[in-house]
XYZ file of N, CA and C in Angstrom:
291
model
N 11.366 -1.131 -17.349
C 12.768 -1.150 -17.007
C 12.643 -0.320 -15.524
N 12.673 -0.726 -14.407
C 12.421 -0.438 -13.063
C 13.969 0.501 -13.128
N 13.645 1.992 -12.401
C 14.642 2.399 -12.266
C 14.650 2.386 -10.597
N 16.070 3.339 -10.022
C 16.505 3.245 -8.797
C 15.300 4.096 -8.161
N 14.941 5.063 -8.788
C 14.042 6.025 -7.850
C 12.896 5.322 -7.752
N 12.213 4.733 -8.642
C 10.941 3.969 -8.585
C 10.975 2.802 -7.342
N 11.885 2.359 -7.282
C 12.583 1.339 -6.197
C 12.318 1.607 -5.048
N 13.123 3.001 -5.029
C 13.310 3.599 -3.498
C 12.225 4.305 -3.131
N 11.162 4.583 -4.296
C 9.987 5.269 -3.754
C 8.988 4.251 -3.493
N 8.919 3.016 -4.173
C 7.986 2.086 -3.793
C 8.337 1.254 -2.106
N 9.546 1.282 -1.857
C 9.972 0.818 -0.401
C 9.795 1.979 0.526
N 9.759 2.954 0.308
C 9.308 4.092 1.139
C 7.835 4.022 1.393
N 6.890 3.901 0.377
C 5.820 3.501 0.603
C 5.236 2.690 1.237
N 5.829 1.441 1.014
C 5.765 0.179 1.851
C 6.155 0.588 3.258
N 7.132 0.841 3.738
C 7.385 1.175 4.734
C 6.426 1.977 5.560
N 5.830 3.296 4.895
C 5.001 3.943 5.509
C 3.622 3.175 5.794
N 3.223 2.446 4.987
C 1.937 1.774 5.201
C 2.176 0.760 6.044
N 3.129 -0.089 6.289
C 3.532 -0.745 7.297
C 3.357 -0.149 8.543
N 4.129 0.672 8.933
C 4.114 1.326 9.964
C 2.709 1.704 10.294
N 1.645 2.250 9.510
C 0.394 2.758 10.061
C -0.207 1.261 10.109
N -0.067 0.337 9.728
C -1.015 -1.030 9.880
C -0.565 -1.370 11.397
N 0.715 -1.162 11.709
C 1.123 -1.626 12.873
C 0.923 -0.876 13.896
N 0.619 0.615 13.883
C 0.412 1.502 14.918
C -1.444 1.799 15.135
N -1.924 1.484 13.773
C -3.345 1.820 13.926
C -4.093 0.341 13.891
N -3.325 -1.066 14.084
C -3.977 -1.852 13.802
C -4.694 -2.278 12.245
N -4.822 -3.480 12.081
C -5.286 -3.966 10.939
C -6.726 -3.766 10.684
N -7.075 -3.321 9.219
C -8.529 -2.811 8.940
C -9.352 -4.262 8.833
N -8.475 -5.400 8.815
C -9.232 -6.713 8.600
C -9.226 -7.453 10.474
N -10.275 -7.592 10.682
C -10.517 -8.057 12.291
C -9.731 -9.424 12.370
N -8.950 -9.872 13.174
C -8.374 -10.726 13.635
C -7.145 -11.411 12.783
N -6.789 -10.769 11.817
C -5.724 -10.997 10.798
C -4.663 -10.249 10.826
N -3.492 -10.653 10.155
C -2.145 -10.068 10.228
C -2.232 -9.434 8.784
N -2.175 -8.470 8.518
C -1.876 -7.607 6.677
C -0.298 -7.459 6.833
N -0.015 -8.034 5.845
C 1.331 -7.914 5.156
C 1.588 -7.459 4.058
N 2.213 -6.048 4.082
C 2.407 -5.655 2.575
C 3.630 -6.517 1.914
N 3.588 -7.162 0.920
C 4.625 -7.756 -0.198
C 5.467 -6.815 -1.039
N 5.104 -6.383 -1.365
C 5.567 -5.032 -2.255
C 4.850 -4.049 -2.760
N 5.382 -2.894 -3.614
C 4.880 -1.645 -4.101
C 5.286 -1.624 -5.409
N 4.661 -1.298 -6.382
C 4.675 -1.398 -7.843
C 4.191 0.203 -8.154
N 5.267 0.746 -8.566
C 5.098 2.590 -9.007
C 4.962 2.731 -10.164
N 4.057 3.402 -11.033
C 3.864 3.534 -12.339
C 5.232 4.469 -12.856
N 5.505 4.553 -14.339
C 6.702 5.354 -14.744
C 6.121 6.796 -14.278
N 5.081 7.278 -14.091
C 4.592 8.707 -14.360
C 4.574 9.167 -12.584
N 4.280 7.985 -11.937
C 4.422 8.116 -10.655
C 3.077 8.352 -9.851
N 2.040 8.366 -10.736
C 1.050 8.860 -10.387
C 0.151 7.705 -9.599
N 0.468 6.328 -9.800
C -0.201 5.319 -9.340
C 0.804 4.360 -8.362
N 0.381 3.550 -7.514
C 1.002 3.077 -6.612
C 0.315 1.646 -6.318
N 0.806 0.568 -6.917
C -0.348 -0.809 -6.741
C 0.517 -1.386 -5.703
N -0.174 -1.463 -4.368
C 0.385 -2.236 -3.291
C -0.019 -3.556 -3.403
N 0.656 -4.384 -3.122
C 0.293 -6.117 -3.021
C 0.497 -6.708 -1.720
N -0.659 -7.120 -1.151
C -0.804 -7.228 0.444
C -1.351 -8.702 0.611
N -0.865 -9.576 1.480
C -1.662 -10.861 1.947
C -2.054 -10.745 3.286
N -2.890 -11.863 3.443
C -3.461 -11.966 4.907
C -3.103 -13.114 5.563
N -2.780 -12.952 7.056
C -2.339 -14.174 7.306
C -3.793 -14.465 8.719
N -4.119 -15.369 8.901
C -5.230 -15.459 10.028
C -6.540 -15.148 9.689
N -7.350 -14.982 10.446
C -8.702 -14.675 10.121
C -9.630 -15.554 9.367
N -10.433 -15.320 9.411
C -11.653 -16.121 8.459
C -12.130 -15.034 7.292
N -11.279 -14.562 6.595
C -11.664 -13.656 5.628
C -11.347 -14.198 3.904
N -11.945 -13.947 3.184
C -11.784 -14.461 1.865
C -10.921 -13.230 1.189
N -10.066 -13.567 0.116
C -9.624 -13.048 -0.806
C -10.299 -11.262 -1.296
N -11.487 -11.366 -1.672
C -12.457 -10.448 -1.947
C -12.938 -9.509 -0.685
N -13.295 -10.368 0.341
C -13.708 -9.196 1.516
C -12.254 -8.589 2.081
N -11.145 -9.079 2.032
C -9.826 -8.485 2.515
C -9.500 -7.274 1.327
N -9.691 -7.415 0.238
C -9.654 -6.502 -0.906
C -10.654 -5.221 -0.613
N -11.912 -5.802 0.050
C -12.779 -4.583 -0.263
C -12.452 -3.895 1.259
N -11.810 -4.423 2.439
C -11.448 -3.797 3.543
C -10.319 -2.502 3.289
N -9.307 -3.303 2.671
C -8.377 -2.348 2.281
C -8.672 -1.274 1.503
N -9.390 -1.442 0.519
C -10.020 -0.246 -0.029
C -10.921 0.754 0.357
N -11.537 0.215 1.707
C -12.482 1.148 2.330
C -11.287 2.354 2.759
N -10.096 1.721 3.509
C -9.050 2.607 3.937
C -8.084 3.362 2.963
N -8.196 3.278 1.764
C -7.457 3.781 0.879
C -7.046 5.149 0.984
N -7.944 6.018 1.257
C -7.945 7.399 1.370
C -6.966 7.743 2.582
N -7.236 6.727 3.598
C -6.259 6.984 4.775
C -4.892 6.837 4.799
N -4.780 5.804 3.592
C -3.272 5.328 3.510
C -2.477 6.381 2.529
N -3.383 7.046 1.553
C -2.742 7.869 0.640
C -2.565 9.234 1.480
N -3.225 9.729 2.452
C -2.858 10.769 3.306
C -1.724 10.655 4.015
N -1.388 9.338 4.732
C -0.285 9.137 5.436
C 0.742 8.957 4.813
N 0.571 8.748 3.453
C 1.823 8.472 2.442
C 2.286 10.205 2.173
N 1.284 10.915 2.197
C 1.753 12.582 1.754
C 2.234 13.346 2.897
N 1.677 12.853 4.079
C 2.163 13.388 5.330
C 3.856 13.022 5.902
N 4.156 11.586 5.585
C 5.137 11.069 5.747
C 6.565 11.421 4.661
N 6.032 11.121 3.778
C 7.107 11.570 2.220
C 6.876 12.838 1.695
N 8.139 13.158 1.300
C 7.880 14.696 0.717
C 8.035 14.667 -0.984
N 6.911 14.559 -1.212
C 6.518 14.268 -2.865
C 5.907 15.383 -3.229
N 6.329 15.812 -4.599
C 5.597 16.661 -5.422
C 4.035 16.332 -5.212
N 3.939 15.500 -5.979
C 2.569 14.672 -6.217
C 2.200 13.328 -5.484
N 1.436 13.190 -4.855
C 1.462 11.533 -3.917
C 0.586 10.731 -4.824
N 0.933 9.602 -4.963
C 0.602 8.799 -6.118
C -0.852 8.049 -5.415
N -1.614 7.863 -6.385
C -2.876 7.197 -5.931
C -2.502 5.641 -5.653
N -3.136 5.476 -4.662
C -2.828 3.946 -4.178
C -4.104 3.210 -4.579
N -3.564 1.578 -5.228
C -4.591 0.598 -5.244
C -4.161 -0.604 -4.436
N -4.924 -1.235 -3.863
C -4.563 -2.672 -2.783
C -4.737 -3.734 -4.023
N -4.229 -4.645 -3.993
C -4.326 -6.019 -4.764
C -3.696 -7.157 -3.792
N -4.628 -8.073 -3.817
C -4.468 -9.468 -3.021
C -3.088 -10.212 -3.603
N -2.239 -10.277 -2.882
C -1.366 -10.951 -3.497
C -1.342 -12.411 -2.990
N -1.357 -13.573 -4.347
C -1.776 -14.764 -4.140
C -0.621 -15.855 -3.735
N 0.476 -15.295 -3.770
C 1.930 -16.093 -3.657
C 2.303 -15.980 -2.080
C-alpha cells in the first residue's frame, strides 16, 4: 500500500534526476530521456526509476546500460539535493509503455 511519504520521496527523486538530465545532457546521444515514475521500497533503501527514450537509434538494452553507467552520479545528486537520513540506491528500468 503506497504511503504519502513514499509518493513524496519518489516525486522528489524524479524531479532531481530530471533536473540533472536537463542540466548535464542525456547520457544517451541524440535522444531525449524521460523519467516516467519512481517506485521507492517500503524501507526506503531502493528507488526503482522507470524511464523512456525518444529519438536516437538505440535499443532498450543499450539505453538501460547507458543509464546504469551513470547510476552513481544520480545517487550522489539525490544525496546532495535531498535531506535524507539514508540515500536510496537507484535502479533504472526501461519503461515499455
